[in-house]
Coordinates of N, CA and C in Angstrom, one line a residue:
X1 N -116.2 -29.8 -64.0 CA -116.8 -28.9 -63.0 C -115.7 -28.5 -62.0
X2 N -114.7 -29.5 -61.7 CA -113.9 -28.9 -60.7 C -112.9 -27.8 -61.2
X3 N -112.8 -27.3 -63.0 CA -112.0 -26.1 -63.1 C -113.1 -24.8 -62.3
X4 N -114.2 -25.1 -62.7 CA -115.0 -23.7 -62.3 C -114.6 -24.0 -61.0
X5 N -115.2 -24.7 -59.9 CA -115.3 -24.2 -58.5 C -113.5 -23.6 -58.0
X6 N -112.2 -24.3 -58.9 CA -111.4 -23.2 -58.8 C -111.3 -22.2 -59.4
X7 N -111.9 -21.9 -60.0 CA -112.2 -20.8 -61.0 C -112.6 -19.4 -59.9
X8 N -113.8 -20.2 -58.9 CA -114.5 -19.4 -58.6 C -113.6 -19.0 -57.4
X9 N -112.9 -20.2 -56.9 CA -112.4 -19.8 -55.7 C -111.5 -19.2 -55.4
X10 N -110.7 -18.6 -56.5 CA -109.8 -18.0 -57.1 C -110.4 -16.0 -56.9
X11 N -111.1 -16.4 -57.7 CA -112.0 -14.7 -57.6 C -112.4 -14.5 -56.4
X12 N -113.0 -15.4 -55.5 CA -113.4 -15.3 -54.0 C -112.2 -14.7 -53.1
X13 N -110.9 -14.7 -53.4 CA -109.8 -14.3 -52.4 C -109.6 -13.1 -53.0
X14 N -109.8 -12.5 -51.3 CA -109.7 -11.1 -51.5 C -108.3 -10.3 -51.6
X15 N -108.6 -9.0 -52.8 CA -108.0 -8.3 -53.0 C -107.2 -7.4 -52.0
X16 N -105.8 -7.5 -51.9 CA -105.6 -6.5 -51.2 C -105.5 -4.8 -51.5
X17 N -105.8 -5.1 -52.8 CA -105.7 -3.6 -53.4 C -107.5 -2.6 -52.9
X18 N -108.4 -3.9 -53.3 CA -109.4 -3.3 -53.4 C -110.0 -3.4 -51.5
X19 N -109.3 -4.3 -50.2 CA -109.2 -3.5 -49.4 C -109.2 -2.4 -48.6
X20 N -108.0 -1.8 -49.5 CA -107.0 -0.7 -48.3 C -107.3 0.4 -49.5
X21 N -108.4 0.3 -50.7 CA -108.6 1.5 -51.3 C -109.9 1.7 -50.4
X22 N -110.8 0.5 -49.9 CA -112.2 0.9 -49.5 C -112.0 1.5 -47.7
X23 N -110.8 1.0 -47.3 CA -110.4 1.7 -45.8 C -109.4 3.1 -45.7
X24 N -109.3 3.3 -46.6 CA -108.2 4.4 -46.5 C -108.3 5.7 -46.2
X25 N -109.2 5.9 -45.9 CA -109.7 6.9 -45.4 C -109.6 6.9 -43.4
X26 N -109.9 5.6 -43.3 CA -109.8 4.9 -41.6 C -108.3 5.1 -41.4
X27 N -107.3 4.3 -42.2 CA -105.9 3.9 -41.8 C -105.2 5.3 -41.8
X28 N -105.4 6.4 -42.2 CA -104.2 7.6 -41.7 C -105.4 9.1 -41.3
X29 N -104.8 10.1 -40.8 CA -105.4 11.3 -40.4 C -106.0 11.9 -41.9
X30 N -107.2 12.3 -41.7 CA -107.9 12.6 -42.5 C -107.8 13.5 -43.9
X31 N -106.3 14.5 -43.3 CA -105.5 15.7 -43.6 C -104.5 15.0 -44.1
X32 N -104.3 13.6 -44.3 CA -103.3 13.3 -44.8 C -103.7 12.1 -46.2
X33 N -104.7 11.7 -46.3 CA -105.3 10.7 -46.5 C -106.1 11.1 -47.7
X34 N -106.3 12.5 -47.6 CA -107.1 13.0 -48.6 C -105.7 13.7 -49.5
X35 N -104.4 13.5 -48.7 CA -103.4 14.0 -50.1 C -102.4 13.1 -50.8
X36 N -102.5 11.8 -50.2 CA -102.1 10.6 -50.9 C -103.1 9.5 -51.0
X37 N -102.5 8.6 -52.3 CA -103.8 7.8 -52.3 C -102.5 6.2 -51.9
X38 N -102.7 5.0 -52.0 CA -102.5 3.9 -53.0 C -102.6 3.7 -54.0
X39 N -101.3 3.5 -54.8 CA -101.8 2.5 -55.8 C -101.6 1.3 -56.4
X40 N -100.7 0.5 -55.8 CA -100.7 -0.9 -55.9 C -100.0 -1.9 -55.1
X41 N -100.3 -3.2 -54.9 CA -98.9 -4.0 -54.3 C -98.7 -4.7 -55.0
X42 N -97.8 -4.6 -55.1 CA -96.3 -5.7 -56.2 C -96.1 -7.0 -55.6
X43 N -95.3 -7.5 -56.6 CA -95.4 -8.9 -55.7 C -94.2 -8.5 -54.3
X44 N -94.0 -9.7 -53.9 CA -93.5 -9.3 -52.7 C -94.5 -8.6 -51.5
X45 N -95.5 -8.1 -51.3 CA -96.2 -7.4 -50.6 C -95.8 -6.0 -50.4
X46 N -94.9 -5.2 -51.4 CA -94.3 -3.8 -51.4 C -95.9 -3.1 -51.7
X47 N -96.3 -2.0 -50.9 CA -97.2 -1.3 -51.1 C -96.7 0.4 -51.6
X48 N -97.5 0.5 -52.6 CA -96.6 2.0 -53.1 C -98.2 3.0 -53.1
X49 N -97.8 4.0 -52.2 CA -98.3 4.9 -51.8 C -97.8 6.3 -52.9
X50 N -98.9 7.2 -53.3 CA -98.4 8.0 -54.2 C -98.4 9.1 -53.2
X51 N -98.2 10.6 -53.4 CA -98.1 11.5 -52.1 C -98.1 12.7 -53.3
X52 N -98.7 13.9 -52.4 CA -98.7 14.9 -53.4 C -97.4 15.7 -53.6
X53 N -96.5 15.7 -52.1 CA -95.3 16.2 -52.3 C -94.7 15.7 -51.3
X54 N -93.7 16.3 -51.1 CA -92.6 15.3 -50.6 C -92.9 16.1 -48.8
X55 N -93.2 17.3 -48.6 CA -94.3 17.2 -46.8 C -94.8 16.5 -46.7
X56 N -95.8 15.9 -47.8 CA -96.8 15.1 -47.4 C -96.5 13.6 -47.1
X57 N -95.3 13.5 -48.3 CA -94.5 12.1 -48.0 C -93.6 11.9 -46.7
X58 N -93.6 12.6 -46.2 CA -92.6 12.9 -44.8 C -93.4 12.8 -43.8
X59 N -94.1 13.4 -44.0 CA -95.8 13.1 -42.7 C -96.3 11.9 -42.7
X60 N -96.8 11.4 -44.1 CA -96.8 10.0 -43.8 C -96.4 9.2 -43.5
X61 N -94.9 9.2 -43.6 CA -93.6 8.2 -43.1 C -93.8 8.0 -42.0
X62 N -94.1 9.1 -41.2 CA -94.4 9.2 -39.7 C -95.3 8.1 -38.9
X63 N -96.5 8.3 -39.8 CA -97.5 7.0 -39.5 C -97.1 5.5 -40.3
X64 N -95.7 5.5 -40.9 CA -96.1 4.3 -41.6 C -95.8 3.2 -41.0
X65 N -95.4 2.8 -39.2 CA -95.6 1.5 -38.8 C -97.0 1.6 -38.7
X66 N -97.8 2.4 -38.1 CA -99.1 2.3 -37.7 C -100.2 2.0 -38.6
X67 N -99.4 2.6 -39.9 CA -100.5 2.5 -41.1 C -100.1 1.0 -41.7
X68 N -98.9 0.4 -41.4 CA -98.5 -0.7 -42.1 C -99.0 -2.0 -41.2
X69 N -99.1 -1.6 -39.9 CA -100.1 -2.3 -38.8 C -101.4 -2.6 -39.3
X70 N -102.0 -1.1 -39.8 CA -103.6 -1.6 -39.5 C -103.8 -1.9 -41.0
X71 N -103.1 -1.7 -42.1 CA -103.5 -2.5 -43.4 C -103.2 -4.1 -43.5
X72 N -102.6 -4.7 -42.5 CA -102.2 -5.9 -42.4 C -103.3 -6.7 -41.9
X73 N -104.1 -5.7 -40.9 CA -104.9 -6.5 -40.2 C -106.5 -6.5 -40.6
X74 N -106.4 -5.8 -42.2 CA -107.7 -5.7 -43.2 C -107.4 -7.3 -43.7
X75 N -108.6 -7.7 -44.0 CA -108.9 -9.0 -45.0 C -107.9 -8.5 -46.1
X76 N -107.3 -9.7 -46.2 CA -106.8 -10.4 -47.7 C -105.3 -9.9 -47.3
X77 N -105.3 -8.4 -46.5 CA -103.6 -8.1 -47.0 C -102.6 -8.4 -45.7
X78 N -102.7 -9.7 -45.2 CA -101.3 -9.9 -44.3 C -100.1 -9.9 -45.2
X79 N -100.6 -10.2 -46.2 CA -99.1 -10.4 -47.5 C -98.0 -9.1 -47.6
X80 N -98.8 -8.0 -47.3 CA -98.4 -6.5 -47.5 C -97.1 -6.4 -46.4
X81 N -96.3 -5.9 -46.7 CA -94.8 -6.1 -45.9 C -94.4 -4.7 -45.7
X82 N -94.2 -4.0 -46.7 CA -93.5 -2.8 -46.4 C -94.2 -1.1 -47.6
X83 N -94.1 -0.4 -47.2 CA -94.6 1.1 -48.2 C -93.7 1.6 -48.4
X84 N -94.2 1.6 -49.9 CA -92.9 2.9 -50.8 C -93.9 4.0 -50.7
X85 N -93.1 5.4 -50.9 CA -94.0 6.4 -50.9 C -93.1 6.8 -52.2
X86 N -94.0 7.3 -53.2 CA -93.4 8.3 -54.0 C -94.1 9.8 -54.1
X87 N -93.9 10.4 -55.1 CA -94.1 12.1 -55.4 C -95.4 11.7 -56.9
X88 N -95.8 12.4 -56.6 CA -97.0 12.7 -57.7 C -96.1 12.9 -58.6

């Protein structure tokens, strides 16, 4: 019995992925938010941000202490350290 309850307690720690996809709309301006998404963090806590083009990747840069602030201070992702932005 004690593999299950770590079993379970394993699945009980939250995702940081499935976080900052359910807030992401909150963490950047609306106009910006709707033209990049997330899509994963790597180990290390690198967050990679996709972007529709490279304005949009530049605009975001703009917000990225602020947005790297408030995804840290969602459940599960203090681990998250830094954002890559790439190009669609």
């Amino acid at each position: 019995l004690s593999g299950l309850s770590k079993v379970a307690s394993v699945r009980d720690k939250p995702v940081p992925e499935d976080a900052i996809f359910a807030h992401w709309h909150e963490l950047l301006p609306a106009k910006l938010a709707k033209r990049c998404a997330p899509l994963r963090v790597l180990e290390g806590g690198k967050l990679v941000v996709q972007c529709e083009n490279t304005v949009i990747k530049s605009e975001v840069r703009f917000h990225e202490r602020a947005l790297l602030a408030k995804i840290r201070a969602l459940r599960g992702c203090q681990e998250v350290r830094v954002i890559t932005f790439v190009n669609a």
